[in-house]
mmCIF file of C-alpha atoms and ligand atoms in Angstrom:
data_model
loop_
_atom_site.group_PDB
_atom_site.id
_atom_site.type_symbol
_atom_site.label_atom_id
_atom_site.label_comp_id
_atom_site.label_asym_id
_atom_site.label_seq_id
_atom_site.Cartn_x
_atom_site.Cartn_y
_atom_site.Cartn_z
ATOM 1 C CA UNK A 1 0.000 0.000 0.000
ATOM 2 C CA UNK A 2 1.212 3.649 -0.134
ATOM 3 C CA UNK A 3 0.396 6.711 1.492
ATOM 4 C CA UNK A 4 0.344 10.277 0.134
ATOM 5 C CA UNK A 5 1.459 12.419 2.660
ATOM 6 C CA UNK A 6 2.924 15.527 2.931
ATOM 7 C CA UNK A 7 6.692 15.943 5.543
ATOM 8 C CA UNK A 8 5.381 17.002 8.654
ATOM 9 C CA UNK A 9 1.706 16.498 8.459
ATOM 10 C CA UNK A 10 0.418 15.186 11.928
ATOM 11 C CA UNK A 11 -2.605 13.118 10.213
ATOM 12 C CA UNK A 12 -0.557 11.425 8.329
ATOM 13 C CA UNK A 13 2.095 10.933 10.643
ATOM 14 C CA UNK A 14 -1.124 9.210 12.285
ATOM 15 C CA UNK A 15 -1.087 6.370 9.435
ATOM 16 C CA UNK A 16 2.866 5.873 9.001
ATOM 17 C CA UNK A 17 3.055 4.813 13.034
ATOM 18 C CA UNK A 18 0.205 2.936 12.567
ATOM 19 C CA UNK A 19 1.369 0.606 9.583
ATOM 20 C CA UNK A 20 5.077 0.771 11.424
ATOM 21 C CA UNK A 21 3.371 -0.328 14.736
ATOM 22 C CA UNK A 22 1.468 -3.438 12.880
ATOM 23 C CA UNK A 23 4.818 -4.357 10.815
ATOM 24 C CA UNK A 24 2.363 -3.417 7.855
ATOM 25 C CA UNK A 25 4.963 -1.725 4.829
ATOM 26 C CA UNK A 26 4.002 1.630 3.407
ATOM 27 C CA UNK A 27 5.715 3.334 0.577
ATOM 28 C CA UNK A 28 5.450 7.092 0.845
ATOM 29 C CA UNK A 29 4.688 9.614 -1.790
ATOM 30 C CA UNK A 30 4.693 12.964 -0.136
ATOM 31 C CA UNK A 31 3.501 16.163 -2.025
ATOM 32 C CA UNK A 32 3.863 20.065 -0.897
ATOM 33 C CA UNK A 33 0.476 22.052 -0.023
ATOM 34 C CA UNK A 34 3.080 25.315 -1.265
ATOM 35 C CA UNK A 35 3.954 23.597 -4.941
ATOM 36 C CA UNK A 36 -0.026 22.916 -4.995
ATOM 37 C CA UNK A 37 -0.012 19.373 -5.168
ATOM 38 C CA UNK A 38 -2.978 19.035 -3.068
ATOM 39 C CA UNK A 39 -5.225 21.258 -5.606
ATOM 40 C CA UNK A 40 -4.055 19.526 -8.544
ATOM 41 C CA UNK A 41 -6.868 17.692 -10.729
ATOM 42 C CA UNK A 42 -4.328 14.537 -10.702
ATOM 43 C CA UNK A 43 -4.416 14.214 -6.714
ATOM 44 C CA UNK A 44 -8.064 15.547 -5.952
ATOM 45 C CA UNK A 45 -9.230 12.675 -8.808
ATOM 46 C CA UNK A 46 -7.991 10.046 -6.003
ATOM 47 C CA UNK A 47 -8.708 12.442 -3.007
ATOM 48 C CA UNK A 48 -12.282 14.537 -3.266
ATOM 49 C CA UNK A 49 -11.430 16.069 0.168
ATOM 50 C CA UNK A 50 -8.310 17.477 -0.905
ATOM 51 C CA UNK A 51 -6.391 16.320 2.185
ATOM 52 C CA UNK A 52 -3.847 14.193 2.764
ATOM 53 C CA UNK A 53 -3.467 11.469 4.209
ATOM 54 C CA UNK A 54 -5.179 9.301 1.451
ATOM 55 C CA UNK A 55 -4.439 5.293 1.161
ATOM 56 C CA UNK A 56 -3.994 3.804 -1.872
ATOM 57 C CA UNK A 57 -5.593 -0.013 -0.935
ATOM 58 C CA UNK A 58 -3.938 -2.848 -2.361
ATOM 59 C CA UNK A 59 -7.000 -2.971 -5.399
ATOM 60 C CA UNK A 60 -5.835 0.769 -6.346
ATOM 61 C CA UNK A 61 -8.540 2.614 -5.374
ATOM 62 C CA UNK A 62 -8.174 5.124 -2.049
ATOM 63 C CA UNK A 63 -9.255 5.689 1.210
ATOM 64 C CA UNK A 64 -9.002 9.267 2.731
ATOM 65 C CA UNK A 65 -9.610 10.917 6.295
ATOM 66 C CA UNK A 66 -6.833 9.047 9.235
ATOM 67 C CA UNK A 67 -9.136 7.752 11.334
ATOM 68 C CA UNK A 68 -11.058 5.494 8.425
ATOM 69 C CA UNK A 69 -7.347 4.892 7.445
ATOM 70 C CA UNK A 70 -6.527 3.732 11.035
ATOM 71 C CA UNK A 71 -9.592 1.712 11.379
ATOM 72 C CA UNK A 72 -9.273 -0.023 7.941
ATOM 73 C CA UNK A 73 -5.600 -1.032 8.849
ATOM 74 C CA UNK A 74 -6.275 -2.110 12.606
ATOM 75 C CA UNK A 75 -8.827 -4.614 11.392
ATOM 76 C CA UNK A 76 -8.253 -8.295 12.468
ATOM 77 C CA UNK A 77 -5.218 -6.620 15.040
ATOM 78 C CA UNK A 78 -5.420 -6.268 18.631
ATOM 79 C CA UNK A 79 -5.514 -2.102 17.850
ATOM 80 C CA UNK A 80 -9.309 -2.345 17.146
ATOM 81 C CA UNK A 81 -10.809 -4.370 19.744
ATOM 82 C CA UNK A 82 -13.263 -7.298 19.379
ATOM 83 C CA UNK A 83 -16.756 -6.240 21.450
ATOM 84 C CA UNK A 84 -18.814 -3.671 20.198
ATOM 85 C CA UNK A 85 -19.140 -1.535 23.366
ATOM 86 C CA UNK A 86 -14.986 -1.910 23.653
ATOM 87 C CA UNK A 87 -15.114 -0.836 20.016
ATOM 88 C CA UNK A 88 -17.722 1.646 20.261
ATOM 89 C CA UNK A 89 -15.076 3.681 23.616
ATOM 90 C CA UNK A 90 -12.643 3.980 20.849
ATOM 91 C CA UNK A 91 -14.586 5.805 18.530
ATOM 92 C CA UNK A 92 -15.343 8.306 21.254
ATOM 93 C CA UNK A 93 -12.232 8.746 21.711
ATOM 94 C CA UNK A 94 -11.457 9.495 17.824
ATOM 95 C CA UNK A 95 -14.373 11.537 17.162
ATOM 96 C CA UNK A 96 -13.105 14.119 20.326
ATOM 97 C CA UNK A 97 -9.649 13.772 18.768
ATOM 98 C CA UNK A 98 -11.171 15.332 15.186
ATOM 99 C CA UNK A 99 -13.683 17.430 17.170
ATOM 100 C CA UNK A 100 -11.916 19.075 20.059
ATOM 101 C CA UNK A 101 -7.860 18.184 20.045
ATOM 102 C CA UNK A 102 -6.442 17.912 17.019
ATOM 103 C CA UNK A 103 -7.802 21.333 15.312
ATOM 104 C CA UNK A 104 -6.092 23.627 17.937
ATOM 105 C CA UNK A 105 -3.092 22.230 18.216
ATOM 106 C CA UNK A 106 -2.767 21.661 14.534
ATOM 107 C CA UNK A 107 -3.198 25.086 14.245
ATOM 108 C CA UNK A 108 -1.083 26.563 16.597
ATOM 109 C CA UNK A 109 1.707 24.310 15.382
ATOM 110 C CA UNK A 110 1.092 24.955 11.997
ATOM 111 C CA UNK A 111 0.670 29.104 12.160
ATOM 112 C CA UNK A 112 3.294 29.604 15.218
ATOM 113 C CA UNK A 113 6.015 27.337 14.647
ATOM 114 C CA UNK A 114 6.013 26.169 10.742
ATOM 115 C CA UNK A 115 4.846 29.591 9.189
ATOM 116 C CA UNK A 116 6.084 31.606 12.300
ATOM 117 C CA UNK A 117 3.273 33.921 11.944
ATOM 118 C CA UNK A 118 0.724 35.149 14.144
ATOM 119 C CA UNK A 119 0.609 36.818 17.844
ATOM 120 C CA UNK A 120 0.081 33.438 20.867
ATOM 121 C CA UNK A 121 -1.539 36.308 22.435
ATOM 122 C CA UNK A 122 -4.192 37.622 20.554
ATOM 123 C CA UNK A 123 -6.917 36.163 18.303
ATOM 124 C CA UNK A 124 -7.240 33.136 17.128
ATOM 125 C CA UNK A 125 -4.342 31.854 18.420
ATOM 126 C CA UNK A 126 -5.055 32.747 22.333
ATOM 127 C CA UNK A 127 -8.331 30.984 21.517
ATOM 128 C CA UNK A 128 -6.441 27.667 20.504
ATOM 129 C CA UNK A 129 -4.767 27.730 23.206
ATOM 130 C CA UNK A 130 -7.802 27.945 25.270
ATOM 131 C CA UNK A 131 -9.429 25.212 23.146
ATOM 132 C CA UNK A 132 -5.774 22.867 23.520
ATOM 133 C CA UNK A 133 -5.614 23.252 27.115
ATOM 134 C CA UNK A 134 -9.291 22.049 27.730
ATOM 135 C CA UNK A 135 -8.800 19.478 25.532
ATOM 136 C CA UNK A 136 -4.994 18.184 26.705
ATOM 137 C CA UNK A 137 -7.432 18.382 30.449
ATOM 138 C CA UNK A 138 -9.630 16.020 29.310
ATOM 139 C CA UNK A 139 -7.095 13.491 28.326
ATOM 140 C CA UNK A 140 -5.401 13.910 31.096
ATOM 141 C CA UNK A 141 -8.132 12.469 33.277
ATOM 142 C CA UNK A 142 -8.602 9.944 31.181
ATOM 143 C CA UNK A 143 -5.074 8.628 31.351
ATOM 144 C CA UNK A 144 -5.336 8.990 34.569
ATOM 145 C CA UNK A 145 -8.549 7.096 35.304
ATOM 146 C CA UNK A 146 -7.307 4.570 33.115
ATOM 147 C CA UNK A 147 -4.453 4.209 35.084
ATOM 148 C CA UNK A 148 -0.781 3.340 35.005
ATOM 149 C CA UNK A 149 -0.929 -0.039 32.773
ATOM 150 C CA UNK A 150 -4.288 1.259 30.858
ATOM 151 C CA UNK A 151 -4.598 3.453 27.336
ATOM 152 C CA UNK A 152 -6.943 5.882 26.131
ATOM 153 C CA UNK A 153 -9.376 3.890 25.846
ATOM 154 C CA UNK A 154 -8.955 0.117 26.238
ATOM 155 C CA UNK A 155 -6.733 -1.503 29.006
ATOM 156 C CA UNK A 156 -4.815 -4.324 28.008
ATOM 157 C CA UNK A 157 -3.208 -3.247 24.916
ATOM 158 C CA UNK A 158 -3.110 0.184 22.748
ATOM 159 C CA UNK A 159 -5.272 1.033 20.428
ATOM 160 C CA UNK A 160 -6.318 2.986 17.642
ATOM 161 C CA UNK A 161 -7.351 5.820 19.915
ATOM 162 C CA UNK A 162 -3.817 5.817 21.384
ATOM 163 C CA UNK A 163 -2.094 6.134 17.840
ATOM 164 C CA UNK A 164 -4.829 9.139 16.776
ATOM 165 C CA UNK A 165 -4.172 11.102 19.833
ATOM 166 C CA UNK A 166 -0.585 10.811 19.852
ATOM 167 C CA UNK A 167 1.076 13.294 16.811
ATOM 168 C CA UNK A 168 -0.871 16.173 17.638
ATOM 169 C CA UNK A 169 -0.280 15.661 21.711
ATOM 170 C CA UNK A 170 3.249 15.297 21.335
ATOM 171 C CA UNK A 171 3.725 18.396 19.119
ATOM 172 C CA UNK A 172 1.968 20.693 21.438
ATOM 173 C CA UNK A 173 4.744 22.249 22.900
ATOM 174 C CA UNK A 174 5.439 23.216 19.169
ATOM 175 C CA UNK A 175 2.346 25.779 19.142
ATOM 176 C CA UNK A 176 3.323 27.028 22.734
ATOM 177 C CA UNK A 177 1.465 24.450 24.748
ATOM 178 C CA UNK A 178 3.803 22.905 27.331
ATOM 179 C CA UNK A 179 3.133 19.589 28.672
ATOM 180 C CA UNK A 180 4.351 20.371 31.983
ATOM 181 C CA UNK A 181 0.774 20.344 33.530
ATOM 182 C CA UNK A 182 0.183 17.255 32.060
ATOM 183 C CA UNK A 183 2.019 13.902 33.986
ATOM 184 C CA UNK A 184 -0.179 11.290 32.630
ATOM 185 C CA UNK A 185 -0.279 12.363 29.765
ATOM 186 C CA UNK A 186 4.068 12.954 29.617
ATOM 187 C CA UNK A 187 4.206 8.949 31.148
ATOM 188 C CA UNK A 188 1.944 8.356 28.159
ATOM 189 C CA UNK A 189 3.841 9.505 25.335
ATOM 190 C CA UNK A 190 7.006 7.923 26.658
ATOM 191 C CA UNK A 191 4.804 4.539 26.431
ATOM 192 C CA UNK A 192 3.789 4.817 23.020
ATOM 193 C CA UNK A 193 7.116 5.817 22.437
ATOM 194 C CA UNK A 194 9.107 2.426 23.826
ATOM 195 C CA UNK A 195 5.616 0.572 22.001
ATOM 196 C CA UNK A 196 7.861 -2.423 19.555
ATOM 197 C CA UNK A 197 7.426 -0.474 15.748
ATOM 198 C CA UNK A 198 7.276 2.691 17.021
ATOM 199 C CA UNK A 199 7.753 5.522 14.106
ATOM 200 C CA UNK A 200 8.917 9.164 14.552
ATOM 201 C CA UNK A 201 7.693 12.100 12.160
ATOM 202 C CA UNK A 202 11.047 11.451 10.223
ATOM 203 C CA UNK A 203 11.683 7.802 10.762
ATOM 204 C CA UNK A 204 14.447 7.068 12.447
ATOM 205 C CA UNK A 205 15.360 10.440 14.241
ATOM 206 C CA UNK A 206 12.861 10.853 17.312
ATOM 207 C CA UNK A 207 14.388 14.072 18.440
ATOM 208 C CA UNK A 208 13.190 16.000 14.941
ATOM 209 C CA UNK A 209 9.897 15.104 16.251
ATOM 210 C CA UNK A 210 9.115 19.093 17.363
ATOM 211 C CA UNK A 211 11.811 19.975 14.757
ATOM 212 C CA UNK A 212 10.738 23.296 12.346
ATOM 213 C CA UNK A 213 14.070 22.475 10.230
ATOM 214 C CA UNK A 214 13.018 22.943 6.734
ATOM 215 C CA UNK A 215 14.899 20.000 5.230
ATOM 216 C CA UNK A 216 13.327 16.836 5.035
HETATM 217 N N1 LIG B 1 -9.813 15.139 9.271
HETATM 218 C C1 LIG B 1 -8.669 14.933 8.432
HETATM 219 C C2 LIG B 1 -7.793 16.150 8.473
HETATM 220 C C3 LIG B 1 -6.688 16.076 7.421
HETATM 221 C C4 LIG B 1 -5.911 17.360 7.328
HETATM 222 O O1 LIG B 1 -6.252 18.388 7.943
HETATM 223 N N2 LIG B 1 -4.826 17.294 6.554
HETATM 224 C C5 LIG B 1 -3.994 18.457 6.329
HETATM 225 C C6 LIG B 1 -2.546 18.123 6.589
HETATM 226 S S1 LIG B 1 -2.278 17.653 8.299
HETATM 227 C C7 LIG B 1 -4.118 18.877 4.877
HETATM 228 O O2 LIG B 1 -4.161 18.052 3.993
HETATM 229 N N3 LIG B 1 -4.169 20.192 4.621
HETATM 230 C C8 LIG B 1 -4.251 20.679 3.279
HETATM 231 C C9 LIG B 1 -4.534 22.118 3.198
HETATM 232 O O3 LIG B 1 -4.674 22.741 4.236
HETATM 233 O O4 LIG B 1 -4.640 22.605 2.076
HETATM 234 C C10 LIG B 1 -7.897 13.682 8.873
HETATM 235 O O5 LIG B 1 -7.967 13.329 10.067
HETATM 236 O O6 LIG B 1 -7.259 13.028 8.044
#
Protein backbone atom coordinates (compact mmCIF):
# COMPACT_ATOMS: atom_id res chain seq x y z
CA UNK A 1 0.00 0.00 0.00
CA UNK A 2 1.21 3.65 -0.13
CA UNK A 3 0.40 6.71 1.49
CA UNK A 4 0.34 10.28 0.13
CA UNK A 5 1.46 12.42 2.66
CA UNK A 6 2.92 15.53 2.93
CA UNK A 7 6.69 15.94 5.54
CA UNK A 8 5.38 17.00 8.65
CA UNK A 9 1.71 16.50 8.46
CA UNK A 10 0.42 15.19 11.93
CA UNK A 11 -2.61 13.12 10.21
CA UNK A 12 -0.56 11.43 8.33
CA UNK A 13 2.10 10.93 10.64
CA UNK A 14 -1.12 9.21 12.29
CA UNK A 15 -1.09 6.37 9.44
CA UNK A 16 2.87 5.87 9.00
CA UNK A 17 3.06 4.81 13.03
CA UNK A 18 0.21 2.94 12.57
CA UNK A 19 1.37 0.61 9.58
CA UNK A 20 5.08 0.77 11.42
CA UNK A 21 3.37 -0.33 14.74
CA UNK A 22 1.47 -3.44 12.88
CA UNK A 23 4.82 -4.36 10.82
CA UNK A 24 2.36 -3.42 7.86
CA UNK A 25 4.96 -1.72 4.83
CA UNK A 26 4.00 1.63 3.41
CA UNK A 27 5.72 3.33 0.58
CA UNK A 28 5.45 7.09 0.84
CA UNK A 29 4.69 9.61 -1.79
CA UNK A 30 4.69 12.96 -0.14
CA UNK A 31 3.50 16.16 -2.02
CA UNK A 32 3.86 20.06 -0.90
CA UNK A 33 0.48 22.05 -0.02
CA UNK A 34 3.08 25.31 -1.26
CA UNK A 35 3.95 23.60 -4.94
CA UNK A 36 -0.03 22.92 -5.00
CA UNK A 37 -0.01 19.37 -5.17
CA UNK A 38 -2.98 19.04 -3.07
CA UNK A 39 -5.22 21.26 -5.61
CA UNK A 40 -4.06 19.53 -8.54
CA UNK A 41 -6.87 17.69 -10.73
CA UNK A 42 -4.33 14.54 -10.70
CA UNK A 43 -4.42 14.21 -6.71
CA UNK A 44 -8.06 15.55 -5.95
CA UNK A 45 -9.23 12.67 -8.81
CA UNK A 46 -7.99 10.05 -6.00
CA UNK A 47 -8.71 12.44 -3.01
CA UNK A 48 -12.28 14.54 -3.27
CA UNK A 49 -11.43 16.07 0.17
CA UNK A 50 -8.31 17.48 -0.90
CA UNK A 51 -6.39 16.32 2.19
CA UNK A 52 -3.85 14.19 2.76
CA UNK A 53 -3.47 11.47 4.21
CA UNK A 54 -5.18 9.30 1.45
CA UNK A 55 -4.44 5.29 1.16
CA UNK A 56 -3.99 3.80 -1.87
CA UNK A 57 -5.59 -0.01 -0.93
CA UNK A 58 -3.94 -2.85 -2.36
CA UNK A 59 -7.00 -2.97 -5.40
CA UNK A 60 -5.83 0.77 -6.35
CA UNK A 61 -8.54 2.61 -5.37
CA UNK A 62 -8.17 5.12 -2.05
CA UNK A 63 -9.25 5.69 1.21
CA UNK A 64 -9.00 9.27 2.73
CA UNK A 65 -9.61 10.92 6.30
CA UNK A 66 -6.83 9.05 9.23
CA UNK A 67 -9.14 7.75 11.33
CA UNK A 68 -11.06 5.49 8.42
CA UNK A 69 -7.35 4.89 7.45
CA UNK A 70 -6.53 3.73 11.03
CA UNK A 71 -9.59 1.71 11.38
CA UNK A 72 -9.27 -0.02 7.94
CA UNK A 73 -5.60 -1.03 8.85
CA UNK A 74 -6.27 -2.11 12.61
CA UNK A 75 -8.83 -4.61 11.39
CA UNK A 76 -8.25 -8.30 12.47
CA UNK A 77 -5.22 -6.62 15.04
CA UNK A 78 -5.42 -6.27 18.63
CA UNK A 79 -5.51 -2.10 17.85
CA UNK A 80 -9.31 -2.35 17.15
CA UNK A 81 -10.81 -4.37 19.74
CA UNK A 82 -13.26 -7.30 19.38
CA UNK A 83 -16.76 -6.24 21.45
CA UNK A 84 -18.81 -3.67 20.20
CA UNK A 85 -19.14 -1.53 23.37
CA UNK A 86 -14.99 -1.91 23.65
CA UNK A 87 -15.11 -0.84 20.02
CA UNK A 88 -17.72 1.65 20.26
CA UNK A 89 -15.08 3.68 23.62
CA UNK A 90 -12.64 3.98 20.85
CA UNK A 91 -14.59 5.81 18.53
CA UNK A 92 -15.34 8.31 21.25
CA UNK A 93 -12.23 8.75 21.71
CA UNK A 94 -11.46 9.49 17.82
CA UNK A 95 -14.37 11.54 17.16
CA UNK A 96 -13.11 14.12 20.33
CA UNK A 97 -9.65 13.77 18.77
CA UNK A 98 -11.17 15.33 15.19
CA UNK A 99 -13.68 17.43 17.17
CA UNK A 100 -11.92 19.08 20.06
CA UNK A 101 -7.86 18.18 20.05
CA UNK A 102 -6.44 17.91 17.02
CA UNK A 103 -7.80 21.33 15.31
CA UNK A 104 -6.09 23.63 17.94
CA UNK A 105 -3.09 22.23 18.22
CA UNK A 106 -2.77 21.66 14.53
CA UNK A 107 -3.20 25.09 14.25
CA UNK A 108 -1.08 26.56 16.60
CA UNK A 109 1.71 24.31 15.38
CA UNK A 110 1.09 24.95 12.00
CA UNK A 111 0.67 29.10 12.16
CA UNK A 112 3.29 29.60 15.22
CA UNK A 113 6.02 27.34 14.65
CA UNK A 114 6.01 26.17 10.74
CA UNK A 115 4.85 29.59 9.19
CA UNK A 116 6.08 31.61 12.30
CA UNK A 117 3.27 33.92 11.94
CA UNK A 118 0.72 35.15 14.14
CA UNK A 119 0.61 36.82 17.84
CA UNK A 120 0.08 33.44 20.87
CA UNK A 121 -1.54 36.31 22.43
CA UNK A 122 -4.19 37.62 20.55
CA UNK A 123 -6.92 36.16 18.30
CA UNK A 124 -7.24 33.14 17.13
CA UNK A 125 -4.34 31.85 18.42
CA UNK A 126 -5.05 32.75 22.33
CA UNK A 127 -8.33 30.98 21.52
CA UNK A 128 -6.44 27.67 20.50
CA UNK A 129 -4.77 27.73 23.21
CA UNK A 130 -7.80 27.95 25.27
CA UNK A 131 -9.43 25.21 23.15
CA UNK A 132 -5.77 22.87 23.52
CA UNK A 133 -5.61 23.25 27.12
CA UNK A 134 -9.29 22.05 27.73
CA UNK A 135 -8.80 19.48 25.53
CA UNK A 136 -4.99 18.18 26.71
CA UNK A 137 -7.43 18.38 30.45
CA UNK A 138 -9.63 16.02 29.31
CA UNK A 139 -7.10 13.49 28.33
CA UNK A 140 -5.40 13.91 31.10
CA UNK A 141 -8.13 12.47 33.28
CA UNK A 142 -8.60 9.94 31.18
CA UNK A 143 -5.07 8.63 31.35
CA UNK A 144 -5.34 8.99 34.57
CA UNK A 145 -8.55 7.10 35.30
CA UNK A 146 -7.31 4.57 33.11
CA UNK A 147 -4.45 4.21 35.08
CA UNK A 148 -0.78 3.34 35.01
CA UNK A 149 -0.93 -0.04 32.77
CA UNK A 150 -4.29 1.26 30.86
CA UNK A 151 -4.60 3.45 27.34
CA UNK A 152 -6.94 5.88 26.13
CA UNK A 153 -9.38 3.89 25.85
CA UNK A 154 -8.96 0.12 26.24
CA UNK A 155 -6.73 -1.50 29.01
CA UNK A 156 -4.82 -4.32 28.01
CA UNK A 157 -3.21 -3.25 24.92
CA UNK A 158 -3.11 0.18 22.75
CA UNK A 159 -5.27 1.03 20.43
CA UNK A 160 -6.32 2.99 17.64
CA UNK A 161 -7.35 5.82 19.91
CA UNK A 162 -3.82 5.82 21.38
CA UNK A 163 -2.09 6.13 17.84
CA UNK A 164 -4.83 9.14 16.78
CA UNK A 165 -4.17 11.10 19.83
CA UNK A 166 -0.59 10.81 19.85
CA UNK A 167 1.08 13.29 16.81
CA UNK A 168 -0.87 16.17 17.64
CA UNK A 169 -0.28 15.66 21.71
CA UNK A 170 3.25 15.30 21.33
CA UNK A 171 3.73 18.40 19.12
CA UNK A 172 1.97 20.69 21.44
CA UNK A 173 4.74 22.25 22.90
CA UNK A 174 5.44 23.22 19.17
CA UNK A 175 2.35 25.78 19.14
CA UNK A 176 3.32 27.03 22.73
CA UNK A 177 1.47 24.45 24.75
CA UNK A 178 3.80 22.90 27.33
CA UNK A 179 3.13 19.59 28.67
CA UNK A 180 4.35 20.37 31.98
CA UNK A 181 0.77 20.34 33.53
CA UNK A 182 0.18 17.26 32.06
CA UNK A 183 2.02 13.90 33.99
CA UNK A 184 -0.18 11.29 32.63
CA UNK A 185 -0.28 12.36 29.76
CA UNK A 186 4.07 12.95 29.62
CA UNK A 187 4.21 8.95 31.15
CA UNK A 188 1.94 8.36 28.16
CA UNK A 189 3.84 9.50 25.34
CA UNK A 190 7.01 7.92 26.66
CA UNK A 191 4.80 4.54 26.43
CA UNK A 192 3.79 4.82 23.02
CA UNK A 193 7.12 5.82 22.44
CA UNK A 194 9.11 2.43 23.83
CA UNK A 195 5.62 0.57 22.00
CA UNK A 196 7.86 -2.42 19.55
CA UNK A 197 7.43 -0.47 15.75
CA UNK A 198 7.28 2.69 17.02
CA UNK A 199 7.75 5.52 14.11
CA UNK A 200 8.92 9.16 14.55
CA UNK A 201 7.69 12.10 12.16
CA UNK A 202 11.05 11.45 10.22
CA UNK A 203 11.68 7.80 10.76
CA UNK A 204 14.45 7.07 12.45
CA UNK A 205 15.36 10.44 14.24
CA UNK A 206 12.86 10.85 17.31
CA UNK A 207 14.39 14.07 18.44
CA UNK A 208 13.19 16.00 14.94
CA UNK A 209 9.90 15.10 16.25
CA UNK A 210 9.12 19.09 17.36
CA UNK A 211 11.81 19.97 14.76
CA UNK A 212 10.74 23.30 12.35
CA UNK A 213 14.07 22.47 10.23
CA UNK A 214 13.02 22.94 6.73
CA UNK A 215 14.90 20.00 5.23
CA UNK A 216 13.33 16.84 5.03
N1 LIG B 1 -9.81 15.14 9.27
C1 LIG B 1 -8.67 14.93 8.43
C2 LIG B 1 -7.79 16.15 8.47
C3 LIG B 1 -6.69 16.08 7.42
C4 LIG B 1 -5.91 17.36 7.33
O1 LIG B 1 -6.25 18.39 7.94
N2 LIG B 1 -4.83 17.29 6.55
C5 LIG B 1 -3.99 18.46 6.33
C6 LIG B 1 -2.55 18.12 6.59
S1 LIG B 1 -2.28 17.65 8.30
C7 LIG B 1 -4.12 18.88 4.88
O2 LIG B 1 -4.16 18.05 3.99
N3 LIG B 1 -4.17 20.19 4.62
C8 LIG B 1 -4.25 20.68 3.28
C9 LIG B 1 -4.53 22.12 3.20
O3 LIG B 1 -4.67 22.74 4.24
O4 LIG B 1 -4.64 22.60 2.08
C10 LIG B 1 -7.90 13.68 8.87
O5 LIG B 1 -7.97 13.33 10.07
O6 LIG B 1 -7.26 13.03 8.04
Amino acid sequence: MLIYDTLRSGNAWKVRLMASLLGVPLARRTLSIDRGDLASPAFLAIAPMAHVPVLQLPDGTHLAESMAILHYLAQGSPWWPRDALAQARVLSWLSFEQDRHMKPLAQLRLNLALHRRGDPQSEPYAGHARAAHAALQVLEAQLQRQGAQGWVATQDHPSIADVALYPYTRMAPMGGIALDPYPAIRAWLARVERLPGYQALFPGQPERNLSTAEHP
